[in-house]
Amino acid sequence: MARLHLFDLDGTLLHGTTAPVEISRQLGLEAETVALDRAIAEGRIGPPEYAARVYDLWAELTERDVRTAFEAAPWLSRIREVWTEIRSAGEYCAVVSLSPSFFVELLLDWGAHAAHGSRFPAVPFTEPVDPSGVLSAAAKVTIADRLCAEFGLTRADCVAYGDSSSDKELFAAVPVSVAVNADAHLTGLATHSYTGRDLWDAYELVGPAR
């Protein structure tokens, strides 16, 4: 039976950082975004406020900045190799992240079947960010259900990979999960746990479907 592998982005595919921090680094605004990451992690702000505040920081953002941030980011190694292996096994891989869609969707070029992020306007911004398009932890489960319907699967066929509180609801909804360089929010929730810089090693914990 085919499976759907659902990957978080920030702190999971990206090691020790988030897409907004990497984007802001291109504008000299890394410290401001690290502070926002801390605020949302501690529950002092929610996803819509976070999105509005990074949107304001990125008034001068260009497509070149986004591409440079993407290419320079500290990705786990062998992401593309894992996704090639998943595809060759007749399975599916998707990225579901609270980070901006214009960054997340670049991973389609690496072989993901789908990539979903918070909906931001195109860069450079000429219109405001719509709070209704900002994803939450619960939205990850909704998107997983939508992808299952698209691929003819169910939650029972899913494997989730994540690192933090934004992955708790998805981990609770699927039967198999891999905590990747995870924080205390996922303690005791994951089927497997991995610490390191190589996605292949994390993937091998679940292996090909038997």
mmCIF file of N, CA and C in Angstrom, residues 66-137:
data_model
loop_
_atom_site.group_PDB
_atom_site.id
_atom_site.type_symbol
_atom_site.label_atom_id
_atom_site.label_comp_id
_atom_site.label_asym_id
_atom_site.label_seq_id
_atom_site.Cartn_x
_atom_site.Cartn_y
_atom_site.Cartn_z
ATOM 1 N N VAL A 66 14.717 35.954 -2.170
ATOM 2 C CA VAL A 66 14.091 34.680 -1.806
ATOM 3 C C VAL A 66 14.911 33.517 -2.351
ATOM 4 N N ARG A 67 15.304 33.605 -3.597
ATOM 5 C CA ARG A 67 16.082 32.533 -4.207
ATOM 6 C C ARG A 67 17.444 32.384 -3.529
ATOM 7 N N THR A 68 18.081 33.496 -3.201
ATOM 8 C CA THR A 68 19.369 33.438 -2.506
ATOM 9 C C THR A 68 19.214 32.798 -1.138
ATOM 10 N N ALA A 69 18.148 33.178 -0.421
ATOM 11 C CA ALA A 69 17.885 32.589 0.892
ATOM 12 C C ALA A 69 17.675 31.087 0.778
ATOM 13 N N PHE A 70 16.930 30.688 -0.221
ATOM 14 C CA PHE A 70 16.648 29.260 -0.432
ATOM 15 C C PHE A 70 17.935 28.497 -0.708
ATOM 16 N N GLU A 71 18.755 29.012 -1.575
ATOM 17 C CA GLU A 71 19.960 28.297 -1.981
ATOM 18 C C GLU A 71 21.020 28.274 -0.882
ATOM 19 N N ALA A 72 21.032 29.300 -0.016
ATOM 20 C CA ALA A 72 22.051 29.385 1.033
ATOM 21 C C ALA A 72 21.618 28.739 2.340
ATOM 22 N N ALA A 73 20.373 28.318 2.437
ATOM 23 C CA ALA A 73 19.829 27.805 3.695
ATOM 24 C C ALA A 73 20.501 26.489 4.108
ATOM 25 N N PRO A 74 20.560 26.212 5.401
ATOM 26 C CA PRO A 74 21.194 24.976 5.894
ATOM 27 C C PRO A 74 20.248 23.777 5.837
ATOM 28 N N TRP A 75 20.051 23.255 4.653
ATOM 29 C CA TRP A 75 19.161 22.106 4.453
ATOM 30 C C TRP A 75 19.792 20.831 4.990
ATOM 31 N N LEU A 76 18.957 19.908 5.440
ATOM 32 C CA LEU A 76 19.455 18.567 5.687
ATOM 33 C C LEU A 76 19.986 17.999 4.367
ATOM 34 N N SER A 77 20.951 17.126 4.450
ATOM 35 C CA SER A 77 21.480 16.503 3.246
ATOM 36 C C SER A 77 20.534 15.408 2.751
ATOM 37 N N ARG A 78 20.637 15.103 1.476
ATOM 38 C CA ARG A 78 19.945 14.014 0.777
ATOM 39 C C ARG A 78 18.417 14.128 0.803
ATOM 40 N N ILE A 79 17.900 15.345 0.807
ATOM 41 C CA ILE A 79 16.452 15.524 0.698
ATOM 42 C C ILE A 79 15.965 15.020 -0.655
ATOM 43 N N ARG A 80 16.620 15.450 -1.714
ATOM 44 C CA ARG A 80 16.178 15.049 -3.052
ATOM 45 C C ARG A 80 16.309 13.537 -3.251
ATOM 46 N N GLU A 81 17.356 12.954 -2.667
ATOM 47 C CA GLU A 81 17.526 11.509 -2.802
ATOM 48 C C GLU A 81 16.383 10.759 -2.103
ATOM 49 N N VAL A 82 15.969 11.242 -0.937
ATOM 50 C CA VAL A 82 14.856 10.615 -0.220
ATOM 51 C C VAL A 82 13.582 10.715 -1.039
ATOM 52 N N TRP A 83 13.323 11.879 -1.582
ATOM 53 C CA TRP A 83 12.085 12.057 -2.347
ATOM 54 C C TRP A 83 12.106 11.253 -3.644
ATOM 55 N N THR A 84 13.274 11.110 -4.246
ATOM 56 C CA THR A 84 13.388 10.240 -5.422
ATOM 57 C C THR A 84 13.080 8.801 -5.040
ATOM 58 N N GLU A 85 13.588 8.362 -3.902
ATOM 59 C CA GLU A 85 13.335 7.005 -3.428
ATOM 60 C C GLU A 85 11.849 6.796 -3.135
ATOM 61 N N ILE A 86 11.218 7.783 -2.505
ATOM 62 C CA ILE A 86 9.788 7.692 -2.205
ATOM 63 C C ILE A 86 8.988 7.573 -3.498
ATOM 64 N N ARG A 87 9.320 8.391 -4.469
ATOM 65 C CA ARG A 87 8.617 8.334 -5.750
ATOM 66 C C ARG A 87 8.834 6.983 -6.441
ATOM 67 N N SER A 88 10.061 6.480 -6.392
ATOM 68 C CA SER A 88 10.357 5.220 -7.078
ATOM 69 C C SER A 88 9.627 4.045 -6.431
ATOM 70 N N ALA A 89 9.253 4.205 -5.153
ATOM 71 C CA ALA A 89 8.495 3.167 -4.457
ATOM 72 C C ALA A 89 6.995 3.295 -4.697
ATOM 73 N N GLY A 90 6.601 4.274 -5.518
ATOM 74 C CA GLY A 90 5.189 4.484 -5.791
ATOM 75 C C GLY A 90 4.466 5.190 -4.671
ATOM 76 N N GLU A 91 5.239 5.889 -3.815
ATOM 77 C CA GLU A 91 4.654 6.617 -2.700
ATOM 78 C C GLU A 91 4.693 8.120 -2.978
ATOM 79 N N TYR A 92 4.219 8.907 -2.023
ATOM 80 C CA TYR A 92 4.052 10.342 -2.231
ATOM 81 C C TYR A 92 4.772 11.116 -1.130
ATOM 82 N N CYS A 93 5.264 12.306 -1.488
ATOM 83 C CA CYS A 93 5.909 13.175 -0.500
ATOM 84 C C CYS A 93 5.385 14.599 -0.667
ATOM 85 N N ALA A 94 5.156 15.247 0.456
ATOM 86 C CA ALA A 94 4.632 16.609 0.448
ATOM 87 C C ALA A 94 5.250 17.400 1.588
ATOM 88 N N VAL A 95 5.357 18.696 1.391
ATOM 89 C CA VAL A 95 5.820 19.610 2.433
ATOM 90 C C VAL A 95 4.627 20.451 2.876
ATOM 91 N N VAL A 96 4.399 20.507 4.180
ATOM 92 C CA VAL A 96 3.320 21.312 4.741
ATOM 93 C C VAL A 96 3.922 22.166 5.843
ATOM 94 N N SER A 97 3.904 23.476 5.657
ATOM 95 C CA SER A 97 4.624 24.382 6.543
ATOM 96 C C SER A 97 3.826 25.650 6.796
ATOM 97 N N LEU A 98 4.032 26.247 7.954
ATOM 98 C CA LEU A 98 3.422 27.539 8.245
ATOM 99 C C LEU A 98 4.176 28.677 7.566
ATOM 100 N N SER A 99 5.352 28.405 7.008
ATOM 101 C CA SER A 99 6.160 29.435 6.363
ATOM 102 C C SER A 99 5.531 29.885 5.037
ATOM 103 N N PRO A 100 6.008 30.999 4.489
ATOM 104 C CA PRO A 100 5.384 31.563 3.285
ATOM 105 C C PRO A 100 5.389 30.615 2.094
ATOM 106 N N SER A 101 4.272 30.599 1.400
ATOM 107 C CA SER A 101 4.110 29.720 0.247
ATOM 108 C C SER A 101 5.168 29.973 -0.826
ATOM 109 N N PHE A 102 5.584 31.233 -0.993
ATOM 110 C CA PHE A 102 6.531 31.524 -2.072
ATOM 111 C C PHE A 102 7.897 30.890 -1.817
ATOM 112 N N PHE A 103 8.198 30.538 -0.586
ATOM 113 C CA PHE A 103 9.429 29.815 -0.262
ATOM 114 C C PHE A 103 9.186 28.312 -0.288
ATOM 115 N N VAL A 104 8.127 27.875 0.343
ATOM 116 C CA VAL A 104 7.828 26.441 0.450
ATOM 117 C C VAL A 104 7.685 25.818 -0.929
ATOM 118 N N GLU A 105 7.030 26.511 -1.844
ATOM 119 C CA GLU A 105 6.750 25.945 -3.158
ATOM 120 C C GLU A 105 7.996 25.751 -4.016
ATOM 121 N N LEU A 106 9.111 26.353 -3.632
ATOM 122 C CA LEU A 106 10.352 26.108 -4.359
ATOM 123 C C LEU A 106 10.796 24.653 -4.224
ATOM 124 N N LEU A 107 10.301 23.967 -3.199
ATOM 125 C CA LEU A 107 10.664 22.567 -2.999
ATOM 126 C C LEU A 107 9.985 21.624 -3.994
ATOM 127 N N LEU A 108 9.043 22.109 -4.753
ATOM 128 C CA LEU A 108 8.484 21.295 -5.835
ATOM 129 C C LEU A 108 9.564 20.925 -6.841
ATOM 130 N N ASP A 109 10.529 21.828 -7.019
ATOM 131 C CA ASP A 109 11.617 21.560 -7.962
ATOM 132 C C ASP A 109 12.545 20.461 -7.465
ATOM 133 N N TRP A 110 12.469 20.137 -6.178
ATOM 134 C CA TRP A 110 13.318 19.085 -5.610
ATOM 135 C C TRP A 110 12.629 17.725 -5.631
ATOM 136 N N GLY A 111 11.372 17.695 -6.077
ATOM 137 C CA GLY A 111 10.709 16.413 -6.225
ATOM 138 C C GLY A 111 9.520 16.168 -5.336
ATOM 139 N N ALA A 112 9.105 17.162 -4.537
ATOM 140 C CA ALA A 112 7.901 16.984 -3.731
ATOM 141 C C ALA A 112 6.676 16.929 -4.642
ATOM 142 N N HIS A 113 5.734 16.043 -4.324
ATOM 143 C CA HIS A 113 4.482 15.998 -5.080
ATOM 144 C C HIS A 113 3.625 17.234 -4.814
ATOM 145 N N ALA A 114 3.740 17.789 -3.613
ATOM 146 C CA ALA A 114 2.948 18.961 -3.232
ATOM 147 C C ALA A 114 3.726 19.758 -2.200
ATOM 148 N N ALA A 115 3.476 21.060 -2.152
ATOM 149 C CA ALA A 115 4.127 21.937 -1.171
ATOM 150 C C ALA A 115 3.138 23.028 -0.784
ATOM 151 N N HIS A 116 2.781 23.045 0.486
ATOM 152 C CA HIS A 116 1.783 23.994 0.973
ATOM 153 C C HIS A 116 2.371 24.852 2.088
ATOM 154 N N GLY A 117 2.214 26.153 1.963
ATOM 155 C CA GLY A 117 2.627 27.090 2.997
ATOM 156 C C GLY A 117 1.568 28.156 3.186
ATOM 157 N N SER A 118 1.800 29.063 4.130
ATOM 158 C CA SER A 118 0.889 30.181 4.327
ATOM 159 C C SER A 118 0.872 31.049 3.070
ATOM 160 N N ARG A 119 -0.332 31.408 2.620
ATOM 161 C CA ARG A 119 -0.450 32.164 1.376
ATOM 162 C C ARG A 119 -0.026 33.618 1.587
ATOM 163 N N PHE A 120 1.023 33.998 0.904
ATOM 164 C CA PHE A 120 1.507 35.373 0.881
ATOM 165 C C PHE A 120 1.341 35.900 -0.543
ATOM 166 N N PRO A 121 1.226 37.219 -0.707
ATOM 167 C CA PRO A 121 1.215 37.762 -2.066
ATOM 168 C C PRO A 121 2.559 37.535 -2.741
ATOM 169 N N ALA A 122 2.566 37.651 -4.049
ATOM 170 C CA ALA A 122 3.801 37.477 -4.804
ATOM 171 C C ALA A 122 4.811 38.544 -4.416
ATOM 172 N N VAL A 123 6.085 38.177 -4.514
ATOM 173 C CA VAL A 123 7.198 39.095 -4.247
ATOM 174 C C VAL A 123 7.615 39.755 -5.547
ATOM 175 N N PRO A 124 7.902 41.088 -5.537
ATOM 176 C CA PRO A 124 7.786 42.044 -4.430
ATOM 177 C C PRO A 124 6.322 42.357 -4.111
ATOM 178 N N PHE A 125 6.043 42.632 -2.842
ATOM 179 C CA PHE A 125 4.670 42.795 -2.399
ATOM 180 C C PHE A 125 4.026 44.060 -2.975
ATOM 181 N N THR A 126 2.827 43.867 -3.512
ATOM 182 C CA THR A 126 2.031 45.013 -3.963
ATOM 183 C C THR A 126 0.642 44.987 -3.335
ATOM 184 N N GLU A 127 0.390 43.949 -2.523
ATOM 185 C CA GLU A 127 -0.891 43.829 -1.835
ATOM 186 C C GLU A 127 -0.643 43.229 -0.462
ATOM 187 N N PRO A 128 -1.561 43.388 0.462
ATOM 188 C CA PRO A 128 -1.345 42.898 1.828
ATOM 189 C C PRO A 128 -1.474 41.386 1.929
ATOM 190 N N VAL A 129 -0.948 40.848 3.023
ATOM 191 C CA VAL A 129 -1.117 39.424 3.309
ATOM 192 C C VAL A 129 -2.512 39.209 3.877
ATOM 193 N N ASP A 130 -3.192 38.160 3.430
ATOM 194 C CA ASP A 130 -4.551 37.850 3.867
ATOM 195 C C ASP A 130 -4.476 36.906 5.064
ATOM 196 N N PRO A 131 -4.924 37.333 6.252
ATOM 197 C CA PRO A 131 -4.830 36.462 7.434
ATOM 198 C C PRO A 131 -5.526 35.117 7.247
ATOM 199 N N SER A 132 -6.549 35.074 6.403
ATOM 200 C CA SER A 132 -7.278 33.813 6.216
ATOM 201 C C SER A 132 -6.442 32.752 5.501
ATOM 202 N N GLY A 133 -5.358 33.186 4.839
ATOM 203 C CA GLY A 133 -4.500 32.249 4.133
ATOM 204 C C GLY A 133 -3.310 31.774 4.945
ATOM 205 N N VAL A 134 -3.214 32.253 6.206
ATOM 206 C CA VAL A 134 -2.096 31.872 7.069
ATOM 207 C C VAL A 134 -2.414 30.532 7.738
ATOM 208 N N LEU A 135 -1.520 29.586 7.618
ATOM 209 C CA LEU A 135 -1.764 28.252 8.157
ATOM 210 C C LEU A 135 -1.512 28.175 9.656
ATOM 211 N N SER A 136 -2.133 27.184 10.269
ATOM 212 C CA SER A 136 -1.970 26.887 11.689
ATOM 213 C C SER A 136 -1.587 25.425 11.835
ATOM 214 N N ALA A 137 -1.329 24.999 13.063
ATOM 215 C CA ALA A 137 -1.038 23.590 13.299
ATOM 216 C C ALA A 137 -2.212 22.716 12.860
#
